[in-house]
mmCIF file of C-alpha atoms in Angstrom:
data_model
loop_
_atom_site.group_PDB
_atom_site.id
_atom_site.type_symbol
_atom_site.label_atom_id
_atom_site.label_comp_id
_atom_site.label_asym_id
_atom_site.label_seq_id
_atom_site.Cartn_x
_atom_site.Cartn_y
_atom_site.Cartn_z
ATOM 1 C CA MET J 1 107.237 97.013 144.464
ATOM 2 C CA ARG J 2 108.297 93.429 141.401
ATOM 3 C CA SER J 3 111.258 91.879 143.187
ATOM 4 C CA LEU J 4 114.772 91.599 141.498
ATOM 5 C CA ARG J 5 114.215 87.566 141.080
ATOM 6 C CA ASP J 6 110.574 89.075 138.225
ATOM 7 C CA ARG J 7 111.998 91.984 137.223
ATOM 8 C CA VAL J 8 115.482 89.246 135.738
ATOM 9 C CA HIS J 9 112.687 86.688 134.519
ATOM 10 C CA SER J 10 110.804 88.850 132.426
ATOM 11 C CA LEU J 11 113.880 90.887 130.531
ATOM 12 C CA GLU J 12 114.675 87.430 129.687
ATOM 13 C CA GLN J 13 111.362 86.965 128.737
ATOM 14 C CA ARG J 14 111.878 89.868 126.646
ATOM 15 C CA VAL J 15 114.833 88.988 125.699
ATOM 16 C CA ARG J 16 113.873 85.701 124.062
ATOM 17 C CA LEU J 17 111.210 86.572 122.586
ATOM 18 C CA MET J 18 113.365 89.086 120.608
ATOM 19 C CA ARG J 19 115.645 86.485 120.195
ATOM 20 C CA VAL J 20 112.910 84.472 118.358
ATOM 21 C CA ARG J 21 111.678 86.962 116.448
ATOM 22 C CA ARG J 22 115.146 88.320 114.885
ATOM 23 C CA GLN J 23 115.296 84.853 113.736
ATOM 24 C CA ASN J 24 111.524 84.364 112.125
ATOM 25 C CA ASP J 25 111.786 87.847 110.725
ATOM 26 C CA ARG J 26 115.177 86.215 109.322
ATOM 27 C CA ARG J 27 113.443 82.907 107.637
ATOM 28 C CA VAL J 28 111.002 85.208 106.069
ATOM 29 C CA ALA J 29 113.484 87.394 104.340
ATOM 30 C CA ALA J 30 115.344 84.107 102.884
ATOM 31 C CA MET J 31 111.967 82.367 102.083
ATOM 32 C CA ALA J 32 111.137 85.705 100.776
ATOM 33 C CA ALA J 33 113.919 86.401 98.480
ATOM 34 C CA ARG J 34 113.282 82.407 97.245
ATOM 35 C CA VAL J 35 110.023 83.419 95.810
ATOM 36 C CA ALA J 36 111.634 86.561 94.238
ATOM 37 C CA ALA J 37 113.824 84.066 92.971
ATOM 38 C CA ASN J 38 111.232 81.700 90.932
ATOM 39 C CA ALA J 39 108.680 83.764 89.892
ATOM 40 C CA GLN J 40 107.286 83.475 86.953
ATOM 41 C CA PRO J 41 107.206 86.231 84.599
ATOM 42 C CA VAL J 42 104.108 88.667 84.006
ATOM 43 C CA GLU J 43 101.702 87.918 81.842
ATOM 44 C CA GLY J 44 98.167 89.479 82.797
ATOM 45 C CA ALA J 45 96.372 91.965 85.432
ATOM 46 C CA PRO J 46 98.299 93.007 88.295
ATOM 47 C CA VAL J 47 96.505 92.023 92.385
ATOM 48 C CA VAL J 48 96.946 94.472 95.055
ATOM 49 C CA MET J 49 96.867 93.435 98.675
ATOM 50 C CA PHE J 50 97.015 95.067 101.542
ATOM 51 C CA ASN J 51 97.522 93.567 105.079
ATOM 52 C CA ALA J 52 95.684 94.592 107.605
ATOM 53 C CA SER J 53 96.394 92.431 110.253
ATOM 54 C CA THR J 54 98.974 93.372 112.421
ATOM 55 C CA ARG J 55 102.909 93.138 112.641
ATOM 56 C CA ILE J 56 103.894 94.899 114.487
ATOM 57 C CA THR J 57 105.289 92.132 117.768
ATOM 58 C CA GLY J 58 104.959 89.317 115.524
ATOM 59 C CA TYR J 59 102.719 87.836 112.447
ATOM 60 C CA SER J 60 99.802 86.910 113.121
ATOM 61 C CA GLN J 61 97.656 84.318 110.841
ATOM 62 C CA ASN J 62 95.694 86.614 109.424
ATOM 63 C CA ALA J 63 99.690 88.357 108.189
ATOM 64 C CA ALA J 64 100.602 85.123 107.735
ATOM 65 C CA TYR J 65 98.154 83.981 105.125
ATOM 66 C CA HIS J 66 98.646 87.353 103.282
ATOM 67 C CA LEU J 67 102.378 87.222 102.858
ATOM 68 C CA LEU J 68 101.551 83.607 101.559
ATOM 69 C CA ALA J 69 98.720 83.973 99.290
ATOM 70 C CA SER J 70 100.368 86.791 98.086
ATOM 71 C CA TRP J 71 104.305 84.626 97.201
ATOM 72 C CA ALA J 72 101.985 82.570 96.034
ATOM 73 C CA LEU J 73 100.401 84.146 93.245
ATOM 74 C CA ARG J 74 103.593 85.303 91.829
ATOM 75 C CA LEU J 75 105.174 82.199 92.372
ATOM 76 C CA GLN J 76 101.837 81.591 89.189
ATOM 77 C CA GLY J 77 103.737 84.885 87.210
ATOM 78 C CA VAL J 78 100.551 87.068 89.056
ATOM 79 C CA GLN J 79 102.410 90.965 89.547
ATOM 80 C CA VAL J 80 101.235 91.202 93.293
ATOM 81 C CA VAL J 81 101.323 95.439 94.429
ATOM 82 C CA HIS J 82 101.621 95.959 97.833
ATOM 83 C CA PHE J 83 99.740 98.446 99.152
ATOM 84 C CA VAL J 84 102.106 99.190 102.431
ATOM 85 C CA CYS J 85 101.745 102.336 105.770
ATOM 86 C CA GLN J 86 104.531 103.981 105.644
ATOM 87 C CA ALA J 87 102.308 105.947 108.885
ATOM 88 C CA GLY J 88 99.771 106.511 107.268
ATOM 89 C CA MET J 89 97.128 106.860 109.556
ATOM 90 C CA THR J 90 96.724 109.388 113.164
ATOM 91 C CA ARG J 91 95.338 107.161 114.778
ATOM 92 C CA CYS J 92 95.786 102.697 113.851
ATOM 93 C CA PRO J 93 93.623 100.022 114.549
ATOM 94 C CA LEU J 94 96.194 97.825 115.105
ATOM 95 C CA GLY J 95 98.696 99.539 117.060
ATOM 96 C CA THR J 96 96.126 100.778 119.513
ATOM 97 C CA ASN J 97 97.574 101.426 122.795
ATOM 98 C CA ARG J 98 95.175 100.058 125.414
ATOM 99 C CA ASP J 99 96.238 101.959 128.199
ATOM 100 C CA ASP J 100 96.352 105.550 126.974
ATOM 101 C CA PHE J 101 94.171 105.579 123.486
ATOM 102 C CA SER J 102 95.933 108.922 122.276
ATOM 103 C CA ALA J 103 98.776 107.616 121.953
ATOM 104 C CA ALA J 104 100.525 108.180 118.449
ATOM 105 C CA PRO J 105 100.973 104.290 116.824
ATOM 106 C CA PRO J 106 104.319 103.259 117.233
ATOM 107 C CA CYS J 107 104.758 103.273 113.742
ATOM 108 C CA ALA J 108 108.380 102.377 113.560
ATOM 109 C CA ASP J 109 107.946 99.151 114.670
ATOM 110 C CA CYS J 110 105.709 97.895 112.324
ATOM 111 C CA GLN J 111 107.291 99.803 109.196
ATOM 112 C CA LEU J 112 110.974 98.253 110.230
ATOM 113 C CA GLN J 113 108.278 94.788 109.935
ATOM 114 C CA SER J 114 106.902 96.112 106.634
ATOM 115 C CA PHE J 115 110.096 96.290 105.285
ATOM 116 C CA ARG J 116 111.259 92.889 106.532
ATOM 117 C CA ALA J 117 108.110 91.425 104.681
ATOM 118 C CA TYR J 118 107.520 92.765 101.865
ATOM 119 C CA PRO J 119 109.910 93.192 98.703
ATOM 120 C CA GLN J 120 112.027 95.303 97.585
ATOM 121 C CA PRO J 121 112.511 97.868 94.341
ATOM 122 C CA GLY J 122 113.349 95.445 91.814
ATOM 123 C CA SER J 123 112.491 92.266 93.036
ATOM 124 C CA ALA J 124 110.353 90.015 90.121
ATOM 125 C CA ASN J 125 106.724 91.045 89.688
ATOM 126 C CA ALA J 126 106.092 92.934 92.657
ATOM 127 C CA LEU J 127 105.232 96.288 93.789
ATOM 128 C CA GLN J 128 105.582 98.398 97.284
ATOM 129 C CA ARG J 129 102.605 101.081 97.373
ATOM 130 C CA GLY J 130 103.432 102.970 100.555
ATOM 131 C CA PHE J 131 100.993 105.455 101.738
ATOM 132 C CA VAL J 132 102.021 108.714 103.501
ATOM 133 C CA PHE J 133 99.330 110.826 105.888
ATOM 134 C CA HIS J 134 97.235 114.281 103.944
ATOM 135 C CA SER J 135 95.968 116.799 106.435
ATOM 136 C CA ASP J 136 93.267 117.759 103.780
ATOM 137 C CA GLU J 137 91.292 120.892 106.498
ATOM 138 C CA ARG J 138 88.713 120.417 103.637
ATOM 139 C CA LEU J 139 87.205 117.331 104.771
ATOM 140 C CA GLU J 140 88.219 117.394 108.030
ATOM 141 C CA ALA J 141 85.544 120.995 108.133
ATOM 142 C CA ALA J 142 83.389 118.640 106.224
ATOM 143 C CA ILE J 143 82.942 115.606 108.418
ATOM 144 C CA ALA J 144 83.272 117.733 111.981
ATOM 145 C CA GLY J 145 80.326 117.306 114.548
ATOM 146 C CA LEU J 146 78.659 114.656 111.984
ATOM 147 C CA SER J 147 77.392 111.615 113.112
ATOM 148 C CA LEU J 148 77.862 108.534 112.754
ATOM 149 C CA ASP J 149 74.605 107.916 110.138
ATOM 150 C CA GLN J 150 75.069 110.812 108.281
ATOM 151 C CA LEU J 151 79.013 109.989 108.511
ATOM 152 C CA SER J 152 77.969 106.777 106.707
ATOM 153 C CA ALA J 153 76.049 108.255 103.810
ATOM 154 C CA PHE J 154 79.193 110.694 103.729
ATOM 155 C CA GLU J 155 79.982 111.739 100.298
ATOM 156 C CA PHE J 156 83.110 114.190 99.530
ATOM 157 C CA GLY J 157 84.235 114.943 95.835
ATOM 158 C CA GLY J 158 81.438 112.462 94.039
ATOM 159 C CA LEU J 159 83.483 109.248 96.315
ATOM 160 C CA PRO J 160 81.046 108.296 98.979
ATOM 161 C CA LEU J 161 83.618 107.322 101.433
ATOM 162 C CA GLY J 162 81.061 106.595 104.630
ATOM 163 C CA ALA J 163 80.145 103.416 101.703
ATOM 164 C CA LEU J 164 83.508 102.903 101.864
ATOM 165 C CA VAL J 165 84.977 103.214 105.395
ATOM 166 C CA LEU J 166 82.163 102.699 107.194
#
């Protein structure tokens, strides 16, 4: 059993980390507001962006790069459409619990981070499009029992899903 001193130290670290994350979230929100205020009028086709990097416990380098790239595009007058997960995956590779693979992903934390980072409705030259999970029994039945090779070549409804996903 951990000593009281170790538990207090652990609690202090968690509180410090939460404070730093909140400060960072405020900085990101302030910069996002500055980008929105200085965004140029839209010219040309939009760019769709999806951040496949974790933001569950803060910003990874990939997540930060994604955000900076989207801001740079907006400042140049390019409309950016952020494709954002809204609990759209039954198993999230970014939120996998290594101690319990059957655990549901931490969707609430990820969605909160996305809400803070990405433009809200009405933002200048930026949109947010969410995706949610919709079960498809026909698709599930079609892939049940397929080998990896078969999944790689799998097509459904005229779409090469295997090639796109694997």
